[in-house]
Amino acid sequence: MSQQNRLNKDKSSGFIDRDKTIHFNFNGEQFEGYQGDTLASALLANDQKLVARSFKYHRPRGIFTAGSEEPNALMHLRTGAYQEPNVRATVAELFEGLEARSQNHRGSLKHDLMAINDFLSPFLTAGFYYKTFMWPKAFWEKLYEPIIRQSAGLGELSGQEDPDKYDKGFLHCDILIIGAGPSGLAAALAAAQAGSRVILADEDFVMGGRLNNETYQVNEMHGAAWAKATLAELASMDNVRLMKRTTVLGAYDHGIYSALERKTDHLSASDIAYNGNKPRQVLWRIYSKRAILSAGSTERPIAFPNNDRPGVMLAGAVRTYANRYDVAVGQNVSIFTNNDDGWRTASDLVAKGVTVQAVIDSRDIHPVAEIAGASIEMGAHVIDTKGRHALQSIQLSNGKTYDTDCLAVSGGWNPNVQLSCHHRGRPQWNEDILSFVPSGDGSGGLPPEMHIAGAANGHLDLSSALSSGYELAKSLSKELGNASKVGGCPKAESESIANSAFWFVKTDTKSRSWLDFQNDVTTKDVRLAQQEGFTAVEHVKRYTTLGMATDQGKTSNIPAMAVMADNEGKTIPEVGTTIFRPPYTPVSIAAYAGRSRGKEFRPTRLTPSHRWAKEQGAEFVEVGAWMRAQWFSKDGETHWRESVDREVTQTRNSVGICDVSTLGKIDIQGRDAGEFLNRVYCNTFSTLKVGMVRYGLMLREDGFAMDDGTTARLGEHHYLMTTTTANAVGVSRHLEFCRQCLWPDLDVHVISATEQYAQYSVAGPNARKLLQKIVDPEFDISNEAFPFMACGDITVCGGTAARLFRISFSGELAYEIAVPTRYGYSMMKTLMQAGEEFDAVIYGTEALSVMRIEKGHAAGNELTGQTTAHNLGMGRMVSKKKDSIGNIMSERPNLIKEDANRLVGFVPVDKSEKLSAGAHFIQKGKSAITENDEGWMSSVAFSPSLGHSIGIGFIKSGHQRMGEIVTASNLLQGKEIDVEIVSAHFIDPDGERLRV
Amino acid sequence: MSNPHSNSSFTLEAQTPLNGFNQSFDGIQVSELLGHSLVSMAMPEDKKSALAENIKAAYKTDLPEVGKFTISAIDNMRILGLQQEQCFVLFENEAVYKNGNAVSHIQEKTKDAAYLSDQSDSWAMLKISGENAISALERVCPINLQPTSDPSSFDTFSVTRTSMEYLGVIIMQLSKQGAENEYLLFSPRSSADSFLHMILTSIENVS
Amino acid sequence: MIINHPLLGPRDSSEFVYLGDACLINRPAWVGERTEGEDVNDAKTAEALQQYHDYVHLRQNNAGEHKELWYHEQGDRSWLVVTRNTITHEIYNVELAKDVALANKTARATQGGKK
């Protein structure tokens, strides 16, 4: 029979739409439910009591709650790459075609082969892993770890890439209200009417909280109807944002909250596609001036032997299924309570026409109410249950036994204090409600500007919940200057919430009473942990894993503390609480990644000639966020070296062109610009003539080299600095620091010009000839008029403004020409066209690197942050005639000692050998151990100009050891090569080519 | 002439960072801002009043506070108060844009009271407008774009630099209060493709 | 975290880059011009080295109120001195580092004058 547990239509709550039948599949079987159902309510409607196996003992388990606190009913949802494990059936909305599978069993759910663990339970107690998998050591990798890995975890990941999209976002409000139950709704209405900008977030797909689950009256109408009307009013207001399906996950600094909105989790695949494959979830960062935590409360169970059978449920959940979902979770329900609220379940069920078998109250008092047809057992408690896959009977302390298919248990209600503890706030014990409430405002570590309303603050009765939310919102709005007239406080009858401290049924040591259903922790485990010396609450938690499952102990923490207190003869507040941390409920990692996946992980920066390089078949390499052309393969070239060798040879023989736009360019202006540069570079710049360029070395304050580059003087008060590609951002930051924090009295201003210019290196003996074809004739760039290290404003191609710098990284006659970026693509094409007659070549970063190694120029491999000007052979550049960053510290005796490492060149003695970067230098005949280490090879290349491998590197007193043969030892490659120490200037050591 | 080989038969063609992108979506219009020049204007403390006078004389407008921009009908100009000592001058003048002489054009007005640097080619510039513009932008923009009574709220004539999806972005609010939302967004030119992709993804995710 | 920028109002800390102890503003004075080859062990240089050693390497690491440098890189490019409680993250004061540096300079100048 389909949906045999559904109540008659005339008892309908209005929350499910009986005209919209939904088909779904659970463990391969087809079922039907209605629009408005959760997976849990639909399964219960179809009398599916057994839905899961427990983590450790593989005990049969059923749905235990009706909310996000659910410890048992975790499922795989959807299939294939979309499969998601550990979805709580109690919050998963039913949609057409939903496919769910139970998890954590081998074989079928009913006949789980791992159920043997339950019989082995005497051995699988607390600390089992710590005690068992200790020795022998050799067993760990081969035996223990595979076993543990196979048994660990509940659901399974699909193993495929998550095909869903995720997004993030930022929201701002005056007052964030967390939870749209009675107190949250009352608060939202008052705050919105007062004129505050309100965000009301609730994890449920229908707002209203317990008003939708109960039969309360508010303002003389049904509570659910009042909620609906209030929501309609809020929705019509411009200053309110209603966010259902949105869980506030964490409280961060200064009023920032994170929240996850589930956008499409409730839709079928075809509906998602129909709506344009929008992101599945959005992770919001909410900036609030004030926050009201109105997260309600969660019912706690009572521990008694075999309290984990399918059919044992929280009493509030049982009446939620009846009142909201029109589902009778049993035909023959019994209630076990220690408080008055449990009786509501009995009366609500009777009103819905469900048979109540017995009401068992641990208190020896007068019965709270008359429950038609039910036996009333006062001062009694449940001492055992029976039924293998579903509850069949319960046994009472007074010797009576009842046949029953559902036991609704109520141990009282715990305020949902979690978010109030995210700044390490410790909740306080409240003896009236026998639970913890958030510590008072202004003390005990509440997140600043968080205020607590309603049941979350211990106002468990409806009337005070409503008024606490209302009053709080009114006064907070006033604080924020929003004082428009607010309507009256919603009114409700006060109901009785009397309760008692009855936490668990004392038993012999053999029987097991469950505390943490998800991690299978029993009262016995807690006792054992304490016997073994783990008495502190944080130790018990970790030793037993209590409260460490995905539900973070929402239903188990307080009962477990009661057990600890009893064992130790303490009170519960003396036992203390554990710390709650975000997130409030589990979040998929993909939501935290948002869009930042794969290629979207970070922005990509493209050079002005990128499109052209792509057309030429360039191989690209990522340099920071930049994509740079590494080399350009021509037809017939089968190895990258062939391309690079050709690019180098053609450049050195004629002319080559390279996009160097990625170098950082910083425009520096001001009356004190020269003085400023004197202070940030170790060498002098104030003496540089206008129209000239100088190489500069920048030190850190600790005396080590930070960055290098050329700086051009464009005018009396105007310089243009270049930085390495990698350090462009860092140097800008450093210059701003120097300008603002160190020398605020200097008149100097900086701005990045990196993006403004497309800059190309034109290098080789024919460089000038090529440029003369495009530089407009009124600009004389002859050697005499425009010598080495000159710079100037020119125009090209008939009037386009450009800048020309005669600088060289390759060692050839070379220029860098800069045009506004808009002309970057066109300029590259033009240069190549103009260069056709010279057989001009385009070269990439590899050829660039080969040529700079041939010239012995330092680059990133040499400027590692661990090398000094002295190491680089530039010690004399550090001027002592002026103050500059790093000037003093670079003189530390150890940094300038005679045998410090010096940058020199290396060639293999056997020219056919290939050098390797990273090799360490050892004196010939000595063994390759740390004590004999004399330095390292930093950069190597095959020099097509010389026809063999060359390298540069650092070696002790290198400059005094020319001609010496040492061993270059690369222990990683198991390679030792004899190398000769030579000058690092392999090509044109006197720099004649630069000056022709 | 010492450049006997010079040959002005080569001409350079200009490209815009986003190739003139222009598209309408449900309640959102996105288009590349074309033909605008941008000049950074650093203001030495001791010349600020001189500069203000020069600007007032030439453009009949004031220097902005940090976080705000001022406007002038001349050259459809906006001065963006991005830093305490530095503004950006954004203006529309076809000839100036084409000739690339934005700095000298402004220098005529500022005289020696400011240090100028051309930024016209440094930024990809998008205009985004429409009733759903805020919904799209709130997916990436940490600045509060909702109109509020707050004095710090980002309303008309507001400008600031912030970060969106790891991109530096300058955002300005163009529309008058109550009118259709209209924003200008600038982001570094080299990552123009990522910038446009970021905006289009946001639109796709909400529309 | 939110930093209440003195010019821009409250801004998310993700726009900022953190440097550390604000004592970095107080860079020691220059030792003065020296000739090439002058003994680095002379008393003047040795004292300067000691001052720089302290400046470069010694930092307060307070549990509690602490002055630190933050750079508004994705904002107005200002360096800020933020007085923050490192335990609670409460921010007591935010100043432009340039103003702090100028005030320090003036203070030092007046002190020097008195001596």
GROMACS .gro file of N, CA, C and O in nm, chain A residues 165 167-172 197 241 278-279 289 595-596 600 604-606 611 626 667 669-671 739 747 749-752 755-756 772-773 775 777 779-780 797 820-822 825-826 830, chain B residues 1-3 6-7 10 12-15 40 42 44 46 85-86 88 97 115-122 138-142 144 146 148 150 166 189-191 194 197-198 202 204-205 207:
model
  364
  165LYS      N    1   2.771   2.371  -1.010
  165LYS     CA    2   2.834   2.502  -0.995
  165LYS      C    3   2.805   2.554  -0.855
  165LYS      O    4   2.702   2.524  -0.796
  167ASP      N    5   2.856   2.922  -0.597
  167ASP     CA    6   2.887   3.064  -0.604
  167ASP      C    7   2.899   3.120  -0.463
  167ASP      O    8   2.867   3.053  -0.365
  168LYS      N    9   2.947   3.242  -0.457
  168LYS     CA   10   2.957   3.312  -0.330
  168LYS      C   11   2.891   3.448  -0.344
  168LYS      O   12   2.854   3.488  -0.454
  169GLY      N   13   2.879   3.518  -0.235
  169GLY     CA   14   2.821   3.651  -0.243
  169GLY      C   15   2.836   3.726  -0.113
  169GLY      O   16   2.880   3.671  -0.012
  170PHE      N   17   2.803   3.854  -0.119
  170PHE     CA   18   2.821   3.945  -0.005
  170PHE      C   19   2.688   4.017   0.021
  170PHE      O   20   2.627   4.069  -0.072
  171LEU      N   21   2.645   4.017   0.145
  171LEU     CA   22   2.521   4.086   0.181
  171LEU      C   23   2.546   4.175   0.302
  171LEU      O   24   2.634   4.146   0.383
  172HIS      N   25   2.468   4.280   0.310
  172HIS     CA   26   2.484   4.377   0.419
  172HIS      C   27   2.348   4.402   0.483
  172HIS      O   28   2.247   4.405   0.413
  197ARG      N   29   1.731   4.758   0.813
  197ARG     CA   30   1.748   4.665   0.701
  197ARG      C   31   1.770   4.526   0.760
  197ARG      O   32   1.865   4.505   0.836
  241ARG      N   33   1.511   4.108   0.355
  241ARG     CA   34   1.549   3.999   0.265
  241ARG      C   35   1.521   3.868   0.337
  241ARG      O   36   1.582   3.840   0.441
  278LYS      N   37   2.172   2.693  -1.276
  278LYS     CA   38   2.223   2.793  -1.181
  278LYS      C   39   2.310   2.723  -1.075
  278LYS      O   40   2.301   2.603  -1.057
  279PRO      N   41   2.392   2.802  -1.005
  279PRO     CA   42   2.472   2.741  -0.899
  279PRO      C   43   2.383   2.667  -0.799
  279PRO      O   44   2.274   2.713  -0.765
  289LYS      N   45   2.526   4.478   1.136
  289LYS     CA   46   2.560   4.568   1.247
  289LYS      C   47   2.518   4.504   1.379
  289LYS      O   48   2.584   4.522   1.481
  595ARG      N   49   3.353   2.962  -0.712
  595ARG     CA   50   3.392   2.956  -0.854
  595ARG      C   51   3.539   2.923  -0.873
  595ARG      O   52   3.582   2.899  -0.985
  596SER      N   53   3.614   2.928  -0.764
  596SER     CA   54   3.760   2.916  -0.780
  596SER      C   55   3.804   2.773  -0.803
  596SER      O   56   3.865   2.710  -0.716
  600GLU      N   57   3.951   2.865  -1.324
  600GLU     CA   58   3.896   2.983  -1.257
  600GLU      C   59   3.961   3.006  -1.122
  600GLU      O   60   3.918   3.092  -1.046
  604THR      N   61   4.363   3.518  -1.504
  604THR     CA   62   4.476   3.497  -1.595
  604THR      C   63   4.514   3.631  -1.656
  604THR      O   64   4.427   3.704  -1.702
  605ARG      N   65   4.643   3.660  -1.657
  605ARG     CA   66   4.690   3.784  -1.721
  605ARG      C   67   4.753   3.748  -1.855
  605ARG      O   68   4.834   3.657  -1.863
  606LEU      N   69   4.713   3.822  -1.957
  606LEU     CA   70   4.764   3.795  -2.091
  606LEU      C   71   4.848   3.914  -2.136
  606LEU      O   72   4.814   4.029  -2.110
  611ARG      N   73   4.757   3.706  -2.828
  611ARG     CA   74   4.681   3.647  -2.938
  611ARG      C   75   4.773   3.618  -3.057
  611ARG      O   76   4.765   3.512  -3.120
  626TRP      N   77   5.054   3.549  -1.501
  626TRP     CA   78   5.078   3.575  -1.644
  626TRP      C   79   5.092   3.446  -1.723
  626TRP      O   80   5.146   3.347  -1.676
  667ASP      N   81   5.564   5.429  -1.234
  667ASP     CA   82   5.585   5.569  -1.266
  667ASP      C   83   5.607   5.645  -1.135
  667ASP      O   84   5.523   5.640  -1.045
  669GLN      N   85   5.704   6.014  -0.964
  669GLN     CA   86   5.717   6.157  -0.989
  669GLN      C   87   5.719   6.234  -0.857
  669GLN      O   88   5.670   6.186  -0.755
  670GLY      N   89   5.776   6.351  -0.863
  670GLY     CA   90   5.780   6.438  -0.745
  670GLY      C   91   5.911   6.512  -0.736
  670GLY      O   92   6.011   6.470  -0.795
  671ARG      N   93   5.907   6.622  -0.660
  671ARG     CA   94   6.029   6.701  -0.644
  671ARG      C   95   6.141   6.617  -0.583
  671ARG      O   96   6.258   6.638  -0.609
  739ARG      N   97   5.740   5.543   0.120
  739ARG     CA   98   5.689   5.677   0.096
  739ARG      C   99   5.603   5.725   0.213
  739ARG      O  100   5.617   5.838   0.259
  747ASP      N  101   5.832   6.468  -0.125
  747ASP     CA  102   5.729   6.485  -0.228
  747ASP      C  103   5.756   6.383  -0.338
  747ASP      O  104   5.839   6.406  -0.426
  749HIS      N  105   5.542   6.053  -0.565
  749HIS     CA  106   5.415   5.986  -0.592
  749HIS      C  107   5.442   5.870  -0.687
  749HIS      O  108   5.523   5.882  -0.778
  750VAL      N  109   5.374   5.760  -0.662
  750VAL     CA  110   5.399   5.642  -0.747
  750VAL      C  111   5.266   5.588  -0.800
  750VAL      O  112   5.163   5.597  -0.734
  751ILE      N  113   5.272   5.535  -0.920
  751ILE     CA  114   5.156   5.464  -0.974
  751ILE      C  115   5.206   5.360  -1.073
  751ILE      O  116   5.302   5.382  -1.146
  752SER      N  117   5.137   5.246  -1.073
  752SER     CA  118   5.177   5.139  -1.164
  752SER      C  119   5.145   5.177  -1.308
  752SER      O  120   5.038   5.230  -1.338
  755GLU      N  121   5.037   4.807  -1.692
  755GLU     CA  122   4.933   4.770  -1.788
  755GLU      C  123   4.924   4.870  -1.903
  755GLU      O  124   4.857   4.845  -2.001
  756GLN      N  125   4.989   4.984  -1.886
  756GLN     CA  126   4.970   5.094  -1.979
  756GLN      C  127   5.044   5.071  -2.111
  756GLN      O  128   5.002   5.118  -2.216
  772GLN      N  129   6.465   5.155  -3.711
  772GLN     CA  130   6.467   5.275  -3.797
  772GLN      C  131   6.357   5.269  -3.902
  772GLN      O  132   6.316   5.372  -3.954
  773LYS      N  133   6.310   5.149  -3.931
  773LYS     CA  134   6.202   5.137  -4.029
  773LYS      C  135   6.068   5.182  -3.973
  773LYS      O  136   5.977   5.218  -4.049
  775VAL      N  137   6.043   5.377  -3.650
  775VAL     CA  138   6.052   5.503  -3.574
  775VAL      C  139   6.042   5.618  -3.673
  775VAL      O  140   6.106   5.616  -3.778
  777PRO      N  141   6.098   5.953  -3.875
  777PRO     CA  142   6.231   6.000  -3.915
  777PRO      C  143   6.283   6.117  -3.833
  777PRO      O  144   6.404   6.134  -3.821
  779PHE      N  145   6.314   6.136  -3.534
  779PHE     CA  146   6.385   6.088  -3.415
  779PHE      C  147   6.511   6.012  -3.456
  779PHE      O  148   6.504   5.911  -3.525
  780ASP      N  149   6.621   6.067  -3.413
  780ASP     CA  150   6.751   6.010  -3.447
  780ASP      C  151   6.787   5.905  -3.343
  780ASP      O  152   6.805   5.936  -3.225
  797CYS      N  153   5.556   5.479  -3.663
  797CYS     CA  154   5.453   5.450  -3.763
  797CYS      C  155   5.368   5.573  -3.795
  797CYS      O  156   5.245   5.566  -3.803
  820PRO      N  157   5.147   5.244  -2.626
  820PRO     CA  158   5.025   5.221  -2.547
  820PRO      C  159   4.967   5.084  -2.579
  820PRO      O  160   4.969   5.040  -2.695
  821THR      N  161   4.916   5.018  -2.475
  821THR     CA  162   4.876   4.878  -2.489
  821THR      C  163   4.776   4.855  -2.602
  821THR      O  164   4.774   4.749  -2.663
  822ARG      N  165   4.696   4.956  -2.632
  822ARG     CA  166   4.596   4.937  -2.739
  822ARG      C  167   4.663   4.898  -2.871
  822ARG      O  168   4.601   4.836  -2.957
  825TYR      N  169   4.910   4.443  -3.001
  825TYR     CA  170   4.900   4.336  -3.100
  825TYR      C  171   4.953   4.384  -3.235
  825TYR      O  172   5.035   4.318  -3.300
  826SER      N  173   4.910   4.503  -3.271
  826SER     CA  174   4.948   4.561  -3.400
  826SER      C  175   5.099   4.586  -3.405
  826SER      O  176   5.165   4.563  -3.508
  830THR      N  177   5.372   4.448  -3.664
  830THR     CA  178   5.450   4.545  -3.741
  830THR      C  179   5.599   4.518  -3.727
  830THR      O  180   5.674   4.522  -3.826
  997MET      N  181   6.820   6.422  -4.217
  997MET     CA  182   6.752   6.306  -4.158
  997MET      C  183   6.852   6.192  -4.138
  997MET      O  184   6.917   6.148  -4.231
  998SER      N  185   6.862   6.148  -4.018
  998SER     CA  186   6.956   6.040  -3.995
  998SER      C  187   6.888   5.904  -3.998
  998SER      O  188   6.945   5.804  -3.963
  999ASN      N  189   6.760   5.904  -4.032
  999ASN     CA  190   6.687   5.777  -4.038
  999ASN      C  191   6.648   5.746  -4.181
  999ASN      O  192   6.532   5.755  -4.219
 1002SER      N  193   6.355   5.500  -4.263
 1002SER     CA  194   6.223   5.515  -4.203
 1002SER      C  195   6.113   5.506  -4.307
 1002SER      O  196   6.122   5.559  -4.416
 1003ASN      N  197   6.010   5.441  -4.267
 1003ASN     CA  198   5.906   5.409  -4.363
 1003ASN      C  199   5.773   5.416  -4.290
 1003ASN      O  200   5.738   5.329  -4.212
 1006PHE      N  201   5.406   5.174  -4.238
 1006PHE     CA  202   5.349   5.093  -4.129
 1006PHE      C  203   5.253   5.178  -4.049
 1006PHE      O  204   5.283   5.293  -4.016
 1008LEU      N  205   4.981   5.159  -3.704
 1008LEU     CA  206   4.940   5.076  -3.591
 1008LEU      C  207   4.789   5.086  -3.574
 1008LEU      O  208   4.731   5.194  -3.584
 1009GLU      N  209   4.728   4.974  -3.548
 1009GLU     CA  210   4.584   4.973  -3.525
 1009GLU      C  211   4.557   4.952  -3.377
 1009GLU      O  212   4.618   4.868  -3.313
 1010ALA      N  213   4.461   5.031  -3.329
 1010ALA     CA  214   4.428   5.022  -3.185
 1010ALA      C  215   4.321   4.915  -3.160
 1010ALA      O  216   4.236   4.892  -3.246
 1011GLN      N  217   4.332   4.852  -3.045
 1011GLN     CA  218   4.226   4.759  -3.003
 1011GLN      C  219   4.182   4.799  -2.863
 1011GLN      O  220   4.261   4.848  -2.784
 1036SER      N  221   4.603   5.957  -1.425
 1036SER     CA  222   4.618   5.967  -1.280
 1036SER      C  223   4.678   6.102  -1.247
 1036SER      O  224   4.764   6.152  -1.320
 1038ALA      N  225   4.845   6.296  -0.939
 1038ALA     CA  226   4.897   6.299  -0.802
 1038ALA      C  227   4.905   6.443  -0.757
 1038ALA      O  228   4.945   6.531  -0.833
 1040PRO      N  229   5.053   6.702  -0.488
 1040PRO     CA  230   5.140   6.735  -0.375
 1040PRO      C  231   5.063   6.823  -0.276
 1040PRO      O  232   4.986   6.909  -0.318
 1042ASP      N  233   5.128   7.066  -0.087
 1042ASP     CA  234   5.141   7.213  -0.089
 1042ASP      C  235   5.084   7.275  -0.217
 1042ASP      O  236   5.082   7.397  -0.230
 1081GLU      N  237   4.611   6.140  -0.192
 1081GLU     CA  238   4.702   6.224  -0.268
 1081GLU      C  239   4.693   6.199  -0.418
 1081GLU      O  240   4.779   6.242  -0.493
 1082GLN      N  241   4.593   6.120  -0.459
 1082GLN     CA  242   4.588   6.087  -0.600
 1082GLN      C  243   4.444   6.070  -0.648
 1082GLN      O  244   4.365   6.002  -0.583
 1084PHE      N  245   4.197   6.001  -1.017
 1084PHE     CA  246   4.196   5.964  -1.158
 1084PHE      C  247   4.103   6.061  -1.230
 1084PHE      O  248   3.995   6.092  -1.179
 1093TYR      N  249   4.148   6.087  -2.718
 1093TYR     CA  250   4.164   5.942  -2.706
 1093TYR      C  251   4.243   5.887  -2.824
 1093TYR      O  252   4.336   5.808  -2.809
 1111TYR      N  253   5.112   6.589  -1.069
 1111TYR     CA  254   5.194   6.496  -1.148
 1111TYR      C  255   5.099   6.401  -1.219
 1111TYR      O  256   5.016   6.335  -1.156
 1112LEU      N  257   5.111   6.393  -1.349
 1112LEU     CA  258   5.016   6.318  -1.428
 1112LEU      C  259   5.080   6.194  -1.489
 1112LEU      O  260   5.199   6.192  -1.518
 1113SER      N  261   4.998   6.093  -1.507
 1113SER     CA  262   5.046   5.971  -1.571
 1113SER      C  263   4.929   5.909  -1.647
 1113SER      O  264   4.818   5.900  -1.594
 1114ASP      N  265   4.955   5.872  -1.770
 1114ASP     CA  266   4.846   5.820  -1.854
 1114ASP      C  267   4.806   5.680  -1.809
 1114ASP      O  268   4.892   5.593  -1.790
 1115GLN      N  269   4.678   5.660  -1.789
 1115GLN     CA  270   4.625   5.530  -1.750
 1115GLN      C  271   4.520   5.481  -1.851
 1115GLN      O  272   4.452   5.382  -1.827
 1116SER      N  273   4.509   5.551  -1.962
 1116SER     CA  274   4.401   5.522  -2.058
 1116SER      C  275   4.405   5.379  -2.110
 1116SER      O  276   4.302   5.321  -2.143
 1117ASP      N  277   4.524   5.322  -2.118
 1117ASP     CA  278   4.538   5.188  -2.174
 1117ASP      C  279   4.557   5.083  -2.065
 1117ASP      O  280   4.588   4.969  -2.094
 1118SER      N  281   4.543   5.123  -1.939
 1118SER     CA  282   4.574   5.032  -1.830
 1118SER      C  283   4.453   4.952  -1.783
 1118SER      O  284   4.468   4.855  -1.710
 1134GLU      N  285   2.639   4.164  -0.631
 1134GLU     CA  286   2.655   4.120  -0.492
 1134GLU      C  287   2.716   3.979  -0.484
 1134GLU      O  288   2.756   3.936  -0.377
 1135ARG      N  289   2.726   3.910  -0.597
 1135ARG     CA  290   2.793   3.780  -0.597
 1135ARG      C  291   2.946   3.795  -0.593
 1135ARG      O  292   3.018   3.698  -0.572
 1136VAL      N  293   2.995   3.913  -0.623
 1136VAL     CA  294   3.141   3.930  -0.628
 1136VAL      C  295   3.192   4.052  -0.553
 1136VAL      O  296   3.311   4.060  -0.522
 1137CYS      N  297   3.104   4.145  -0.524
 1137CYS     CA  298   3.149   4.275  -0.473
 1137CYS      C  299   3.123   4.288  -0.322
 1137CYS      O  300   3.008   4.280  -0.279
 1138PRO      N  301   3.228   4.306  -0.243
 1138PRO     CA  302   3.207   4.317  -0.098
 1138PRO      C  303   3.151   4.452  -0.052
 1138PRO      O  304   3.112   4.467   0.062
 1140ASN      N  305   2.885   4.746  -0.005
 1140ASN     CA  306   2.739   4.750   0.008
 1140ASN      C  307   2.681   4.845  -0.096
 1140ASN      O  308   2.691   4.967  -0.084
 1142GLN      N  309   2.355   4.847  -0.184
 1142GLN     CA  310   2.215   4.879  -0.158
 1142GLN      C  311   2.204   5.022  -0.107
 1142GLN      O  312   2.282   5.062  -0.022
 1144THR      N  313   2.120   5.298   0.127
 1144THR     CA  314   2.085   5.304   0.268
 1144THR      C  315   2.094   5.449   0.314
 1144THR      O  316   2.145   5.535   0.243
 1146ASP      N  317   2.268   5.528   0.558
 1146ASP     CA  318   2.402   5.539   0.615
 1146ASP      C  319   2.486   5.646   0.546
 1146ASP      O  320   2.488   5.651   0.424
 1162TYR      N  321   3.935   3.795  -0.671
 1162TYR     CA  322   4.081   3.810  -0.678
 1162TYR      C  323   4.128   3.910  -0.783
 1162TYR      O  324   4.245   3.915  -0.817
 1185ARG      N  325   4.392   4.579  -1.741
 1185ARG     CA  326   4.369   4.538  -1.878
 1185ARG      C  327   4.421   4.397  -1.908
 1185ARG      O  328   4.358   4.322  -1.983
 1186SER      N  329   4.533   4.359  -1.847
 1186SER     CA  330   4.591   4.229  -1.883
 1186SER      C  331   4.497   4.115  -1.847
 1186SER      O  332   4.498   4.010  -1.910
 1187SER      N  333   4.413   4.134  -1.744
 1187SER     CA  334   4.319   4.028  -1.707
 1187SER      C  335   4.177   4.062  -1.752
 1187SER      O  336   4.080   4.018  -1.691
 1190SER      N  337   3.942   3.765  -1.789
 1190SER     CA  338   3.896   3.711  -1.660
 1190SER      C  339   3.792   3.805  -1.598
 1190SER      O  340   3.695   3.760  -1.536
 1193HIS      N  341   3.466   3.765  -1.783
 1193HIS     CA  342   3.414   3.634  -1.746
 1193HIS      C  343   3.351   3.638  -1.606
 1193HIS      O  344   3.244   3.581  -1.582
 1194MET      N  345   3.418   3.708  -1.515
 1194MET     CA  346   3.367   3.721  -1.378
 1194MET      C  347   3.230   3.788  -1.377
 1194MET      O  348   3.137   3.744  -1.310
 1198SER      N  349   2.855   3.611  -1.308
 1198SER     CA  350   2.766   3.663  -1.205
 1198SER      C  351   2.626   3.687  -1.261
 1198SER      O  352   2.526   3.656  -1.196
 1200GLU      N  353   2.496   3.540  -1.529
 1200GLU     CA  354   2.440   3.408  -1.561
 1200GLU      C  355   2.386   3.341  -1.434
 1200GLU      O  356   2.283   3.274  -1.436
 1201ASN      N  357   2.457   3.360  -1.323
 1201ASN     CA  358   2.418   3.294  -1.200
 1201ASN      C  359   2.294   3.353  -1.134
 1201ASN      O  360   2.236   3.290  -1.046
 1203SER      N  361   2.049   3.559  -1.337
 1203SER     CA  362   1.938   3.598  -1.426
 1203SER      C  363   1.858   3.478  -1.473
 1203SER      O  364   1.900   3.366  -1.458
   0.00000   0.00000   0.00000
